[in-house]
Each structure stands twice: as C-alpha cells, then as structure tokens.
Coordinates of C-alpha atoms in Angstrom, one line a residue:
X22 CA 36.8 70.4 -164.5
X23 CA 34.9 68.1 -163.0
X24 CA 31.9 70.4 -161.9
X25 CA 31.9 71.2 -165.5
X26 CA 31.3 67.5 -166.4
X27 CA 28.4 67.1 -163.9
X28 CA 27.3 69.9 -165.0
X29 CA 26.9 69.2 -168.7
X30 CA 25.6 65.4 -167.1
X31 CA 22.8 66.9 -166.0
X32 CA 22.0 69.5 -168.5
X33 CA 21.8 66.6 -171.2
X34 CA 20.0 64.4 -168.7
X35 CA 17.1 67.1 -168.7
X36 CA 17.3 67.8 -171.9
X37 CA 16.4 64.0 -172.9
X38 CA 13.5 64.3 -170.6
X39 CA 11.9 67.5 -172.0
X40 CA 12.0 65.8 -175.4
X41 CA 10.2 62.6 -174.2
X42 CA 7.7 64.8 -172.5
X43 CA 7.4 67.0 -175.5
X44 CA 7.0 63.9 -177.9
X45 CA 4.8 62.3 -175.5
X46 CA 2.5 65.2 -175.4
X47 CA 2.3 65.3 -179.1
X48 CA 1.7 62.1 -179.5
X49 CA -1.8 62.2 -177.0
X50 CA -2.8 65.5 -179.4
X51 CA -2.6 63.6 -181.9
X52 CA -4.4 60.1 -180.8
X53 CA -7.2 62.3 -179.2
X54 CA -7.7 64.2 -182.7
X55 CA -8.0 61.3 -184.8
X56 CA -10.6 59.5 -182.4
X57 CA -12.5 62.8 -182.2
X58 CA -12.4 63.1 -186.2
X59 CA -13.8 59.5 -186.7
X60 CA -17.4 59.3 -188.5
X61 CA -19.7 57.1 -186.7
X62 CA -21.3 54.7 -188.9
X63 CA -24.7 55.5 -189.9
X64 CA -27.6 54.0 -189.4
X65 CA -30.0 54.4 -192.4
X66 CA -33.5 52.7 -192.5
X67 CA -35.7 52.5 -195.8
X68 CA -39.7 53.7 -195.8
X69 CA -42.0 53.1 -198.5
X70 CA -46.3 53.1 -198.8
X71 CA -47.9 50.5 -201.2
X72 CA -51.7 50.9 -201.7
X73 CA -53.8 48.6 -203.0
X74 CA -56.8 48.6 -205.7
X75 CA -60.0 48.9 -204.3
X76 CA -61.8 45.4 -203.8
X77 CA -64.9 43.9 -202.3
X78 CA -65.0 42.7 -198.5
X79 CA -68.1 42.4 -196.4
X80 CA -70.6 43.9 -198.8
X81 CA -67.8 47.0 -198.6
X82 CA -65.7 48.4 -201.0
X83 CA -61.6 48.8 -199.6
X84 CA -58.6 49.5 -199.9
X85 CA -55.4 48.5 -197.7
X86 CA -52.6 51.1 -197.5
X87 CA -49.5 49.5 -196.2
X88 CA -46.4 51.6 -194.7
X89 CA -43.3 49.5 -194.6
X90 CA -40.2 50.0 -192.3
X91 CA -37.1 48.1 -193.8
X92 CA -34.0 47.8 -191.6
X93 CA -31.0 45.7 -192.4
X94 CA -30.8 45.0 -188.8
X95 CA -34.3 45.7 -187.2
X96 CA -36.2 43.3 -189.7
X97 CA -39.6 44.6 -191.5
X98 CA -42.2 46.6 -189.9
X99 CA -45.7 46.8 -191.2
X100 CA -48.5 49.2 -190.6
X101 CA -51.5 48.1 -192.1
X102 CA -54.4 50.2 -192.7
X103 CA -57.9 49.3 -194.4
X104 CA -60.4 52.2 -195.4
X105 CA -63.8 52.0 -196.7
X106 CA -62.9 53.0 -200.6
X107 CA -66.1 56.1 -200.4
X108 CA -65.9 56.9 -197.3
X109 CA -61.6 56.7 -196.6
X110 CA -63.6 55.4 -193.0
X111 CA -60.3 53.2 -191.0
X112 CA -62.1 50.4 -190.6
X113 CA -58.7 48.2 -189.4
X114 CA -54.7 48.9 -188.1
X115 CA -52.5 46.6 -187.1
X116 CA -49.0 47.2 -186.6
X117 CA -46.5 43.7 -187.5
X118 CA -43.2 43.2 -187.7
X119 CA -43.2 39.5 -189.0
X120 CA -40.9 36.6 -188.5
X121 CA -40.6 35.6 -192.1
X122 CA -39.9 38.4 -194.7
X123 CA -40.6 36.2 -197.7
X124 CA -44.3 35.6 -196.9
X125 CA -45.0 39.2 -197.2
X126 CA -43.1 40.2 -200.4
X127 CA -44.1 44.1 -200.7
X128 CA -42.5 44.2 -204.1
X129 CA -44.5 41.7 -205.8
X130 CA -47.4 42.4 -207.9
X131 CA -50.0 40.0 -206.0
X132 CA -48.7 41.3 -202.8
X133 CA -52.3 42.7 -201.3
X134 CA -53.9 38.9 -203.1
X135 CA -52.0 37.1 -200.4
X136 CA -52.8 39.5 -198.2
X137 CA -56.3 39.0 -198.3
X138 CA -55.9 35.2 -198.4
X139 CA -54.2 35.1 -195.5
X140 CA -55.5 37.0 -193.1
X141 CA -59.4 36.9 -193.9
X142 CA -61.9 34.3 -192.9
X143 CA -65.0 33.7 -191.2
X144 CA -64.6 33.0 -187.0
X145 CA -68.1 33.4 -185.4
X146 CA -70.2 32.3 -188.6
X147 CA -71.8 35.4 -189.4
X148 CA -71.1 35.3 -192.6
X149 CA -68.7 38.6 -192.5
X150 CA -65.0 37.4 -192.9
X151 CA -62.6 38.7 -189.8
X152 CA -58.9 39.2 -189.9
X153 CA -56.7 36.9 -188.4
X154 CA -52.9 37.2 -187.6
X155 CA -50.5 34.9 -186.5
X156 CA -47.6 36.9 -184.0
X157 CA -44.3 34.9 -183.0
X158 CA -43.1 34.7 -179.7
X159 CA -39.9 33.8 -178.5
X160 CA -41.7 30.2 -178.6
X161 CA -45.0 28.7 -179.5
X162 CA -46.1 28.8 -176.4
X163 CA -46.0 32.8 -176.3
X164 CA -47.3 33.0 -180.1
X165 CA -51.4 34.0 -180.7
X166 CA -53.5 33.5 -183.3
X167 CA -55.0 37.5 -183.0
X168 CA -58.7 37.6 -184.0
X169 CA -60.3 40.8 -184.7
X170 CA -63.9 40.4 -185.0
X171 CA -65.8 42.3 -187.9
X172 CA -68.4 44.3 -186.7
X173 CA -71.4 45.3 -188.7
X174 CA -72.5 47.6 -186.8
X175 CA -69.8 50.1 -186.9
X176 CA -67.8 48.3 -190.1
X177 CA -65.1 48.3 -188.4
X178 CA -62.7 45.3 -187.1
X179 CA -62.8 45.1 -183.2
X180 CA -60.1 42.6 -181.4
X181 CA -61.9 39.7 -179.2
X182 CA -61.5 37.1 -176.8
X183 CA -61.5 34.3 -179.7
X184 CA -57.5 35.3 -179.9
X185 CA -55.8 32.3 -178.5
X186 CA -52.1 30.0 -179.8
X187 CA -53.6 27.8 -182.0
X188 CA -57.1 27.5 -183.9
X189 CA -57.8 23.7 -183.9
X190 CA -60.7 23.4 -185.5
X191 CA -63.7 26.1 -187.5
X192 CA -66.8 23.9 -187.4
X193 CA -69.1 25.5 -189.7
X194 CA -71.7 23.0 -189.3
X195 CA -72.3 23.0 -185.7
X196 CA -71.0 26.8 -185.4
X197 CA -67.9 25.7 -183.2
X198 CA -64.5 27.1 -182.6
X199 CA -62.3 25.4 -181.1
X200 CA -58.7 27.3 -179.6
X201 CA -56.1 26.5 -177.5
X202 CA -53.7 27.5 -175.0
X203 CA -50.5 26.1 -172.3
X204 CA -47.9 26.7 -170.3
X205 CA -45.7 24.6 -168.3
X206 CA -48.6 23.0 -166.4
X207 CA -51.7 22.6 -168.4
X208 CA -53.4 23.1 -171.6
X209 CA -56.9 25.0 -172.1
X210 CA -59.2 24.5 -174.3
X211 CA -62.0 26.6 -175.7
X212 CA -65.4 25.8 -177.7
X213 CA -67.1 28.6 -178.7
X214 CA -70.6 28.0 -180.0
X215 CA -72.2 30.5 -181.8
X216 CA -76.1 31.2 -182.9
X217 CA -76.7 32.6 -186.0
X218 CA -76.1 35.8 -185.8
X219 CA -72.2 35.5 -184.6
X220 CA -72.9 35.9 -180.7
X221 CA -71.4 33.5 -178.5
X222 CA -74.0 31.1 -176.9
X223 CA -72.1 29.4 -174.1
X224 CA -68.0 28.4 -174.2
X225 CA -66.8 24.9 -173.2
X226 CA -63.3 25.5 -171.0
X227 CA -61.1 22.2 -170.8
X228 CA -58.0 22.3 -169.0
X229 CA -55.7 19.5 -168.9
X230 CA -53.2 18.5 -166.9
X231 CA -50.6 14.8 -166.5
X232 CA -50.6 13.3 -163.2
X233 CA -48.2 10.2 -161.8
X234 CA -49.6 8.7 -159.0
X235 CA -46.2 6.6 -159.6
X236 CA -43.6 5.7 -161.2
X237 CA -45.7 3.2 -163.4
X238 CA -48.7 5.1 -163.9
X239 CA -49.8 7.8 -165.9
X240 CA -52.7 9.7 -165.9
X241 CA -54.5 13.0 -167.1
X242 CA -56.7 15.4 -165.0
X243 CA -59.3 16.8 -166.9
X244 CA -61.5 19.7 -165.4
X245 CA -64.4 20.8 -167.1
X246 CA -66.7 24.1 -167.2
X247 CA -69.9 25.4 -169.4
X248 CA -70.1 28.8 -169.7
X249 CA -73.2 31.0 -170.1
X250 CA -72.4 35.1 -170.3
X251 CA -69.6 34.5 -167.6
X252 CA -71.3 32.8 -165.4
X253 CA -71.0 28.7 -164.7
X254 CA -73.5 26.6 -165.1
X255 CA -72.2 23.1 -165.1
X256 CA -68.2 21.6 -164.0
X257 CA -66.6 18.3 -163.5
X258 CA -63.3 16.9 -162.7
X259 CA -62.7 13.3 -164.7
X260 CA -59.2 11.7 -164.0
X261 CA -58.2 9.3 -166.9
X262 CA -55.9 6.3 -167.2
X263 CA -53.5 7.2 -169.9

C-alpha cells in the first residue's frame, strides 16, 4: 500500500512539472510572436521644389529653383540652385540646412524676395552683387560668413578666401573689407583692398592677442603684416597698455 502511495507521489509530482514546462514554453511562443509582429515606427520625410520667376541679377536674367527636405526631426534642408533664365546655365548651388526655419518660409509668396535680399551684395566692389551665407556652428566661433565671388568671366558664382565669421565693415569708399576670425587665443583680422576691377591689391592681417605681465597689468599684443600676392612686404609687433 505504501509503494502505491509513493508511487502516485511521484506520478503527480511529474505531472505538475510537465505542465509548468508546457505553460512555460507557451508562454515564450507567444512573447517572441508578438515582438516579432510589432510595426516599427516609420520614418517619413516631406520633399517639395519651389521655383522662382525669372528676375534681373548681374546684367543676367535668373531664376532660383529650390528643393526642400522637411523632417520633423532632421530640421530643413535646402538645395539652392540659380540658372541663367535662356541658357538654364547653373550659375550657383549651395546646399543649407539653416538654424532658423522661420527666416526662410518656403510657403510664403515673397519667399525668393527675401531670398535675394539676403543673400546678395556687393564684396570686392566690382559692381556685380555676390552671394553671401551665414552657416551656424555649434558656436560663433565655428560659424562663417561664406562668400562666393561672382565671376564675369564665366557668370558663375566661385567660393573665395573673403569667407570669414564675421564681416565688420564693407567700405565702399576706400574699397575695403574688413573680416574677422578667433579662437581661444587670438583674433585675426583681414583688410582687403580692392582696385577697381574687384582684384585684391594687398590684405592687412592683424592678429591680436591679451598678455598679463601681472597680476595688475593688462596688455594686448598686436602683430602686424601687408600682404602683396602672398608674399610680405612689411610686419610689426606693437604691444599696448590696455
């Protein structure tokens, strides 16, 4: 009698462990099933082309033909493209993803008026205007002022060395730009001077640095250099009381 008791002991003991093995088993059919079934969310991006009417620039008649990349999460992307309006010549393309949305408004009507105020103005006093562009960096020190130069020769807009952070001052009188740069150390600053037909003369370079001989007194390091196709013709080092 009592064999017969361990014996039914056990067979109900094995029993209860098949059927937690069973459910068990069911249950990781099941999880793995529903994960694989699971839509990943999608990731959709917008695309749309505005073109402009023709208008006058540099004795040309053009026409801008923007491609715009919307993304809720990447921001706007712009590919701007100017043709010459008879010839469909690319004279300019720039690709820009800018900082703030608002200033570039595809959907209004005088979108491509603010356009052309913006980015359009005369840097080496030639009389041709040149497209300008301000790009954010992570700070203002890694931002630029992007200068393409427009060239006559081959109508077409050519990027230059006048690119710099910040344009301080367009002298038309005297044919000067001024530009400048800095980092953690210094600041450098550029004079272009220009003759008459937009070709650089000679540059000024200025780079500044503070200096503390002491704890009381502060001063500023000023190196100077004239600049004649590369090659310099004239330096000096004045140190200043500040």
């Amino acid at each position: 009698m009592k064999k017969l008791t361990y014996i039914f002991i056990i067979l109900l003991v094995a029993s209860c462990k098949n059927a937690i093995q069973n459910n068990l088993t069911v249950d990781k059919v099941v999880v793995a099933d529903t994960v694989a079934t699971e839509a990943l969310p999608e990731h959709k991006a917008d695309t749309l082309t505005k073109k402009s009417n023709p208008f006058l620039l540099n004795k040309l008649l053009c026409y801008w033909e923007h491609f715009f990349v919307v993304d809720n999460n990447d921001g706007l992307e712009i590919t701007m493209k100017l043709y010459d309006y008879k010839t469909k010549k690319l004279l300019l393309e720039y690709e820009y993803q800018p900082k703030y949305e608002d200033n570039y408004d595809y959907k209004s009507a005088t979108y491509f008026d603010s356009i052309n105020k913006r980015h359009f103005e005369d840097y080496n006093f030639d009389d041709f205007k040149d497209f300008t562009l301000y790009e954010y960096g992570s700070m203002p020190m890694t931002s630029a002022t992007v200068i393409m130069l427009f060239n006559n020769e081959t109508k077409t807009f050519e990027h230059s060395e006048l690119s710099a952070a910040f344009i301080d001052e367009i002298d038309n009188v005297n044919r000067i730009l001024t530009t400048h740069d800095w980092d953690m150390d210094n600041v450098y600053y550029k004079k272009y001077h220009f003759d008459k037909k937009g070709k650089i003369k000679f540059r000024e370079e200025i780079t500044e640095r503070d200096y503390y001989p002491n704890d009381t007194t502060a001063m500023k390091i000023k190196n100077y250099q004239k600049i004649i196709n590369e090659r310099v013709v004239k330096q000096r080092t004045d140190t200043l009381k500040e």
